[in-house]
Coordinates of C-alpha atoms in Angstrom, one line a residue:
M1 CA 253.7 -98.8 14.4
K2 CA 254.6 -101.9 12.5
I3 CA 255.9 -102.7 9.0
Q4 CA 253.0 -104.3 7.3
S5 CA 254.0 -105.0 3.7
Y6 CA 256.2 -103.9 0.8
E7 CA 256.3 -103.8 -3.0
L8 CA 259.1 -103.6 -5.6
F9 CA 258.8 -101.7 -8.9
Q10 CA 261.3 -102.3 -11.7
V11 CA 260.9 -99.1 -13.8
P12 CA 262.6 -97.6 -16.8
P13 CA 265.2 -96.6 -17.6
R14 CA 267.2 -98.9 -15.2
W15 CA 265.8 -98.4 -11.7
L16 CA 264.2 -100.4 -8.9
F17 CA 261.9 -98.7 -6.4
L18 CA 260.8 -100.1 -3.1
K19 CA 257.7 -99.0 -1.2
I20 CA 257.3 -100.1 2.5
Q21 CA 253.8 -99.8 4.0
T22 CA 253.1 -99.5 7.8
D23 CA 250.0 -100.4 9.7
E24 CA 249.4 -96.7 10.4
G25 CA 249.2 -95.8 6.8
I26 CA 252.7 -94.2 6.5
T27 CA 254.7 -95.3 3.5
G28 CA 258.4 -95.0 2.7
W29 CA 260.2 -95.2 -0.6
G30 CA 263.7 -96.5 -1.3
E31 CA 265.9 -97.2 -4.4
P32 CA 267.7 -100.5 -4.0
I33 CA 269.5 -101.1 -7.3
V34 CA 272.7 -102.3 -8.9
E35 CA 272.6 -101.0 -12.4
G36 CA 272.3 -104.1 -14.7
R37 CA 271.4 -106.4 -11.8
A38 CA 267.9 -105.3 -10.8
E39 CA 266.5 -108.8 -10.6
T40 CA 269.3 -110.0 -8.4
V41 CA 268.8 -107.1 -6.0
K42 CA 265.1 -107.7 -5.9
A43 CA 265.7 -111.3 -4.7
C44 CA 267.9 -109.9 -1.9
V45 CA 265.3 -107.4 -0.8
H46 CA 262.8 -110.2 -0.6
E47 CA 265.1 -112.2 1.7
L48 CA 265.9 -109.2 3.9
M49 CA 262.3 -108.0 4.2
E50 CA 261.3 -111.4 5.7
Y51 CA 263.0 -110.2 8.9
L52 CA 261.3 -106.9 9.0
I53 CA 257.6 -107.6 8.5
G54 CA 255.8 -106.9 11.8
K55 CA 258.8 -104.9 13.2
D56 CA 258.9 -101.3 14.4
P57 CA 260.2 -99.2 11.4
M58 CA 261.6 -96.6 13.7
R59 CA 264.5 -98.8 15.0
I60 CA 266.6 -98.1 11.9
E61 CA 270.0 -98.6 13.5
D62 CA 269.0 -102.0 14.9
H63 CA 267.4 -103.0 11.5
W64 CA 270.6 -102.0 9.7
S65 CA 272.8 -104.0 12.1
M66 CA 270.5 -107.0 11.8
M67 CA 270.6 -106.9 8.0
Y68 CA 274.3 -106.5 7.9
R69 CA 275.6 -108.3 10.9
S70 CA 273.3 -111.3 11.0
G71 CA 274.5 -112.4 7.6
F72 CA 277.6 -114.5 7.9
Y73 CA 278.6 -113.3 4.4
R74 CA 278.6 -109.5 4.4
G75 CA 279.1 -106.6 2.1
G76 CA 279.4 -106.4 -1.7
P77 CA 277.2 -104.6 -4.2
I78 CA 274.1 -106.8 -4.0
L79 CA 273.6 -107.2 -0.3
M80 CA 274.6 -103.6 0.5
S81 CA 272.3 -102.2 -2.3
A82 CA 269.4 -104.1 -0.9
I83 CA 270.1 -102.8 2.6
S84 CA 270.5 -99.3 1.1
G85 CA 267.0 -99.2 -0.4
I86 CA 265.4 -100.6 2.7
D87 CA 267.3 -98.1 4.8
Q88 CA 266.2 -95.1 2.7
A89 CA 262.5 -96.2 2.9
L90 CA 262.7 -96.6 6.7
W91 CA 264.2 -93.1 7.0
D92 CA 261.4 -91.8 4.8
I93 CA 258.8 -93.3 7.1
K94 CA 260.5 -91.9 10.2
G95 CA 260.7 -88.4 8.7
K96 CA 257.0 -88.6 7.7
F97 CA 256.1 -89.8 11.2
Y98 CA 257.8 -86.7 12.8
N99 CA 256.7 -84.5 9.9
A100 CA 260.3 -83.4 9.3
P101 CA 262.9 -83.8 6.6
I102 CA 265.4 -86.5 7.3
Y103 CA 268.2 -84.1 7.7
Q104 CA 266.5 -82.6 10.8
L105 CA 266.6 -86.1 12.4
L106 CA 270.4 -86.3 11.6
G107 CA 271.2 -83.2 13.5
G108 CA 270.0 -80.5 11.2
A109 CA 271.3 -78.8 8.1
C110 CA 274.7 -77.1 7.8
R111 CA 273.8 -75.8 4.3
D112 CA 270.7 -74.6 2.5
T113 CA 271.6 -75.6 -1.1
M114 CA 273.9 -78.1 -2.7
R115 CA 276.0 -77.6 -5.8
V116 CA 275.3 -80.1 -8.5
Y117 CA 277.0 -81.2 -11.8
S118 CA 275.7 -82.6 -15.0
W119 CA 277.0 -85.3 -17.3
I120 CA 278.2 -84.7 -20.8
G121 CA 279.5 -86.9 -23.6
G122 CA 278.1 -90.4 -23.0
D123 CA 280.0 -93.7 -22.6
R124 CA 282.2 -93.0 -25.6
P125 CA 282.8 -89.3 -25.2
A126 CA 282.1 -87.2 -28.2
E127 CA 280.9 -83.6 -29.0
V128 CA 281.7 -82.7 -25.5
A129 CA 282.5 -79.1 -26.1
E130 CA 279.1 -78.2 -27.6
E131 CA 277.3 -80.2 -24.9
A132 CA 279.3 -78.5 -22.2
K133 CA 278.3 -75.1 -23.6
R134 CA 274.7 -76.1 -23.4
I135 CA 274.9 -77.3 -19.8
V136 CA 276.7 -74.2 -18.7
A137 CA 274.1 -72.0 -20.5
A138 CA 271.5 -73.9 -18.5
G139 CA 273.1 -72.6 -15.3
F140 CA 275.4 -75.4 -14.2
T141 CA 278.8 -74.5 -12.9
A142 CA 280.3 -78.0 -13.3
V143 CA 280.2 -80.9 -15.7
K144 CA 281.5 -84.5 -15.6
M145 CA 282.6 -86.6 -18.6
N146 CA 284.2 -89.9 -19.3
G147 CA 287.8 -89.3 -20.0
T148 CA 288.4 -92.2 -22.4
E149 CA 287.0 -95.1 -24.3
E150 CA 288.6 -98.5 -23.5
L151 CA 292.4 -98.7 -22.9
Q152 CA 294.7 -101.6 -22.7
Y153 CA 297.2 -102.0 -19.8
I154 CA 299.7 -100.3 -22.1
D155 CA 298.1 -98.4 -25.0
S156 CA 299.0 -95.9 -27.6
Y157 CA 299.8 -92.2 -27.0
D158 CA 297.2 -91.5 -29.7
K159 CA 294.4 -92.4 -27.3
I160 CA 296.0 -90.2 -24.6
D161 CA 296.2 -87.3 -27.1
E162 CA 292.5 -87.8 -28.0
A163 CA 291.4 -87.8 -24.4
V164 CA 293.4 -84.7 -23.6
A165 CA 292.1 -82.9 -26.7
R166 CA 288.5 -83.6 -25.6
I167 CA 289.2 -82.1 -22.1
A168 CA 291.0 -79.2 -23.7
A169 CA 288.0 -78.5 -25.9
V170 CA 285.7 -78.4 -22.9
R171 CA 288.0 -76.0 -21.1
D172 CA 288.3 -73.8 -24.1
A173 CA 284.5 -73.8 -24.7
C174 CA 283.5 -73.1 -21.1
G175 CA 286.3 -71.0 -19.7
P176 CA 288.6 -71.2 -16.6
S177 CA 285.9 -71.2 -13.9
I178 CA 283.8 -74.2 -14.8
G179 CA 284.5 -77.4 -12.8
I180 CA 285.4 -80.4 -15.0
G181 CA 285.2 -83.8 -13.4
I182 CA 286.9 -86.5 -15.5
D183 CA 285.8 -90.1 -14.9
F184 CA 288.4 -92.7 -15.8
H185 CA 285.6 -95.2 -14.9
G186 CA 288.1 -97.9 -14.0
R187 CA 288.9 -98.2 -17.7
V188 CA 292.4 -97.0 -17.3
H189 CA 295.1 -99.3 -15.8
K190 CA 297.9 -98.0 -13.6
P191 CA 300.6 -97.5 -16.3
M192 CA 298.3 -95.4 -18.5
A193 CA 296.6 -93.6 -15.6
K194 CA 300.0 -92.1 -14.5
I195 CA 300.5 -90.7 -18.0
L196 CA 296.9 -89.4 -18.5
A197 CA 296.8 -87.7 -15.1
K198 CA 300.0 -85.8 -15.8
E199 CA 298.9 -84.8 -19.3
L200 CA 295.6 -83.4 -17.9
E201 CA 297.1 -81.1 -15.3
P202 CA 297.3 -78.0 -17.5
Y203 CA 293.5 -78.1 -17.9
R204 CA 292.9 -77.9 -14.1
P205 CA 290.2 -80.6 -13.7
M206 CA 288.0 -80.5 -10.7
F207 CA 288.9 -84.1 -10.0
I208 CA 289.8 -87.4 -11.7
E209 CA 287.4 -90.2 -10.8
E210 CA 288.2 -93.9 -10.3
P211 CA 291.6 -93.5 -12.0
V212 CA 292.1 -97.2 -11.3
L213 CA 289.7 -100.0 -10.4
P214 CA 288.8 -100.1 -6.7
E215 CA 290.3 -103.5 -6.4
N216 CA 293.6 -101.8 -7.4
N217 CA 293.4 -98.9 -4.9
E218 CA 296.9 -99.6 -3.7
A219 CA 298.0 -98.1 -7.0
L220 CA 296.7 -94.7 -5.8
K221 CA 299.8 -94.4 -3.5
E222 CA 301.9 -94.2 -6.6
L223 CA 299.5 -92.2 -8.7
T224 CA 299.3 -89.4 -6.1
K225 CA 303.0 -88.8 -6.6
H226 CA 302.4 -88.2 -10.3
T227 CA 299.6 -85.6 -10.2
S228 CA 298.3 -82.7 -8.2
I229 CA 294.7 -83.2 -9.5
P230 CA 292.3 -84.2 -6.7
I231 CA 291.6 -87.9 -6.8
A232 CA 288.0 -89.1 -6.3
T233 CA 286.8 -92.7 -5.9
G234 CA 284.3 -94.8 -4.0
E235 CA 281.2 -95.6 -6.1
R236 CA 282.2 -99.3 -6.0
M237 CA 282.9 -99.4 -2.3
F238 CA 280.1 -100.5 -0.1
S239 CA 280.7 -99.8 3.6
R240 CA 282.8 -97.8 6.1
W241 CA 285.1 -100.9 6.3
D242 CA 285.8 -100.6 2.5
F243 CA 286.7 -96.9 2.9
K244 CA 288.8 -97.4 6.1
Q245 CA 292.1 -98.3 4.4
L246 CA 291.7 -95.8 1.6
L247 CA 291.3 -93.0 4.1
S248 CA 294.1 -94.1 6.4
D249 CA 296.5 -94.4 3.5
G250 CA 295.8 -90.8 2.6
V251 CA 295.5 -91.4 -1.1
V252 CA 292.1 -89.9 -1.9
D253 CA 290.8 -86.3 -1.9
I254 CA 287.1 -86.9 -2.6
I255 CA 285.0 -89.9 -1.6
Q256 CA 282.0 -90.9 -3.7
P257 CA 279.8 -93.4 -1.8
D258 CA 276.5 -94.2 -3.5
L259 CA 273.5 -94.0 -1.2
S260 CA 271.9 -96.8 -3.1
H261 CA 274.9 -99.1 -2.9
A262 CA 276.8 -98.2 0.3
G263 CA 274.3 -98.9 3.0
G264 CA 271.9 -96.1 2.5
I265 CA 271.5 -93.0 4.6
T266 CA 272.6 -94.7 7.9
E267 CA 275.9 -95.9 6.5
C268 CA 276.8 -93.1 4.2
K269 CA 276.4 -90.5 7.0
K270 CA 279.0 -92.4 8.9
I271 CA 281.3 -92.7 5.9
A272 CA 281.0 -89.0 5.4
S273 CA 282.0 -88.3 9.0
M274 CA 285.0 -90.7 8.7
A275 CA 286.2 -88.8 5.6
E276 CA 285.8 -85.4 7.3
A277 CA 288.2 -86.6 10.1
Y278 CA 290.8 -87.2 7.3
D279 CA 290.1 -83.8 5.7
V280 CA 288.6 -85.5 2.6
A281 CA 285.6 -84.1 0.7
L282 CA 282.3 -85.9 -0.1
A283 CA 280.6 -86.0 -3.5
P284 CA 278.1 -88.8 -3.5
H285 CA 277.7 -90.9 -6.6
C286 CA 274.2 -90.8 -8.0
P287 CA 273.5 -91.5 -11.7
L288 CA 270.1 -93.0 -10.5
G289 CA 266.5 -91.9 -9.8
P290 CA 264.7 -89.3 -7.7
I291 CA 264.6 -91.4 -4.5
A292 CA 268.4 -91.9 -4.6
L293 CA 269.0 -88.2 -5.2
A294 CA 266.7 -87.2 -2.4
A295 CA 268.5 -89.5 0.0
C296 CA 271.9 -88.0 -1.1
L297 CA 270.7 -84.5 -0.5
Q298 CA 269.5 -85.3 3.0
V299 CA 273.0 -86.5 3.9
D300 CA 274.6 -83.6 2.0
A301 CA 272.6 -81.2 4.1
T302 CA 274.3 -82.5 7.3
A303 CA 277.8 -83.2 6.0
H304 CA 280.2 -80.3 6.3
N305 CA 282.6 -81.9 3.8
A306 CA 280.0 -82.4 1.0
F307 CA 281.0 -80.1 -1.9
I308 CA 279.1 -81.3 -5.0
Q309 CA 276.4 -83.8 -5.9
E310 CA 276.0 -85.9 -9.0
Q311 CA 272.5 -86.1 -10.5
S312 CA 271.1 -87.9 -13.5
L313 CA 268.9 -85.3 -15.3
G314 CA 269.6 -85.8 -19.0
I315 CA 272.3 -88.4 -18.5
H316 CA 272.9 -90.7 -21.5
Y317 CA 271.4 -93.7 -19.7
N318 CA 268.0 -92.0 -19.2
Q319 CA 266.6 -92.7 -22.7
T320 CA 263.3 -94.3 -21.7
G321 CA 262.7 -92.2 -18.6
D322 CA 264.3 -89.4 -16.7
L323 CA 264.8 -88.1 -13.2
L324 CA 261.7 -86.0 -12.8
D325 CA 259.2 -88.3 -14.5
Y326 CA 258.3 -90.2 -11.4
M327 CA 257.7 -87.2 -9.1
T328 CA 254.4 -85.5 -8.3
D329 CA 256.2 -82.2 -7.9
P330 CA 259.4 -82.1 -10.0
T331 CA 260.1 -78.5 -9.0
V332 CA 261.6 -79.9 -5.8
F333 CA 264.7 -80.5 -7.9
D334 CA 264.8 -77.1 -9.6
Y335 CA 268.4 -76.2 -10.4
K336 CA 269.4 -72.6 -10.1
D337 CA 272.9 -71.2 -10.5
G338 CA 274.3 -74.7 -10.4
H339 CA 272.7 -75.5 -7.1
V340 CA 269.6 -77.3 -5.8
T341 CA 267.7 -76.4 -2.6
I342 CA 267.7 -79.2 0.0
P343 CA 264.2 -80.8 0.0
Q344 CA 262.1 -79.4 2.8
G345 CA 259.2 -81.8 2.9
P346 CA 258.9 -84.6 5.4
G347 CA 261.0 -87.7 5.0
L348 CA 263.0 -87.7 1.8
G349 CA 261.2 -84.5 0.9
I350 CA 259.8 -85.7 -2.4
E351 CA 256.4 -87.2 -3.3
I352 CA 256.5 -90.2 -5.7
N353 CA 253.8 -90.4 -8.4
E354 CA 252.7 -93.9 -7.5
D355 CA 250.2 -94.2 -10.3
Y356 CA 253.0 -93.5 -12.8
V357 CA 255.3 -95.9 -11.0
R358 CA 252.8 -98.7 -11.3
K359 CA 252.2 -97.9 -15.0
M360 CA 255.9 -97.9 -15.8
A361 CA 256.5 -101.0 -13.8
E362 CA 254.3 -102.8 -16.3
V363 CA 256.8 -101.7 -19.0
G364 CA 259.8 -102.6 -16.8
H365 CA 263.3 -102.9 -18.1
N366 CA 266.1 -105.4 -18.6
W367 CA 269.0 -102.9 -18.6
R368 CA 272.5 -104.2 -19.0
N369 CA 275.7 -102.4 -19.3
P370 CA 277.5 -102.9 -22.6
V371 CA 280.2 -105.6 -23.0
W372 CA 283.3 -104.1 -24.5
R373 CA 286.2 -105.9 -26.2
H374 CA 289.6 -104.8 -27.3
K375 CA 290.6 -105.3 -30.9
D376 CA 292.4 -108.5 -29.9
G377 CA 289.1 -110.0 -28.6
S378 CA 289.9 -109.7 -24.9
I379 CA 287.3 -108.2 -22.5
A380 CA 287.7 -104.4 -21.9
E381 CA 286.7 -102.5 -18.8
W382 CA 283.5 -100.6 -19.4

């Protein structure tokens, strides 16, 4: 079997799908995307696929090493996201060839279902209590929300009080047993992160996410001394080498690699195993499409330390398309009691509605994240 051809589809709301075709008629799907940089990732996929046309799709580990190691300049969001989508598609092909879900090829499942959480509140969190009630009524046992709007390096306690009041409202609305993930989104610099983390402790968050920017991960050593709340990070880290120092420093409780950014299934399975050796939990980042979520669930099925999975159904970014729109059978992702069953079909376990993908690719998208500024005109972290 040889890789014969490939196609890329830039589809709403902000996704990029890859289809790889083999000469035996087996196709694989991947989701290589950096949110807001779809065209850039497309160019990278084109460059990498030059090496793969005519090759055996089953040699995934070799192809991964070639794409990563043969480049003198390695890593980073663009290169690793392109590798991720290609890797997902190759695993999809391999699973279909053996008529087995990918998790079976990774050693088999250690769980049957995976707990999932749902987003509330949007980029500028508002009306979070009512939205949380609605999500819990739909059966979810955990929610995630942005903790704050933009914050200066040193900002007012008014903004701290506003953030705490929002989390308190969610806790009051949903009761003591609902998990609340609070995403600092890298918007909070170290001085304010220490204050905010301490103020949030009475509300028993499930975790605080990206309390500082990943380029400032050394600050986590100090932050861990100021809070007992589990610290999560990793969505902007792109390989096992990026996670190595974080894990050895012992400053993270939950890692969140993104299977469309951090090397795909091949690499994220290794990152998960590294984290398990440090007694660190896994909660893959995935505010993306159905292919990315299916890839996450295949790894979750095999990772003992996976405890919850992000998913994008109804997320505030999905205004022109949503998670289930591109699937032939959306019931694969039926959520029940806050869990989803691991997909059992061959490969990724989902069937993409190719006719709909082609139709929506004609619409396309040019999604960009917003550019925020502080009142003084300086750029703010989004």
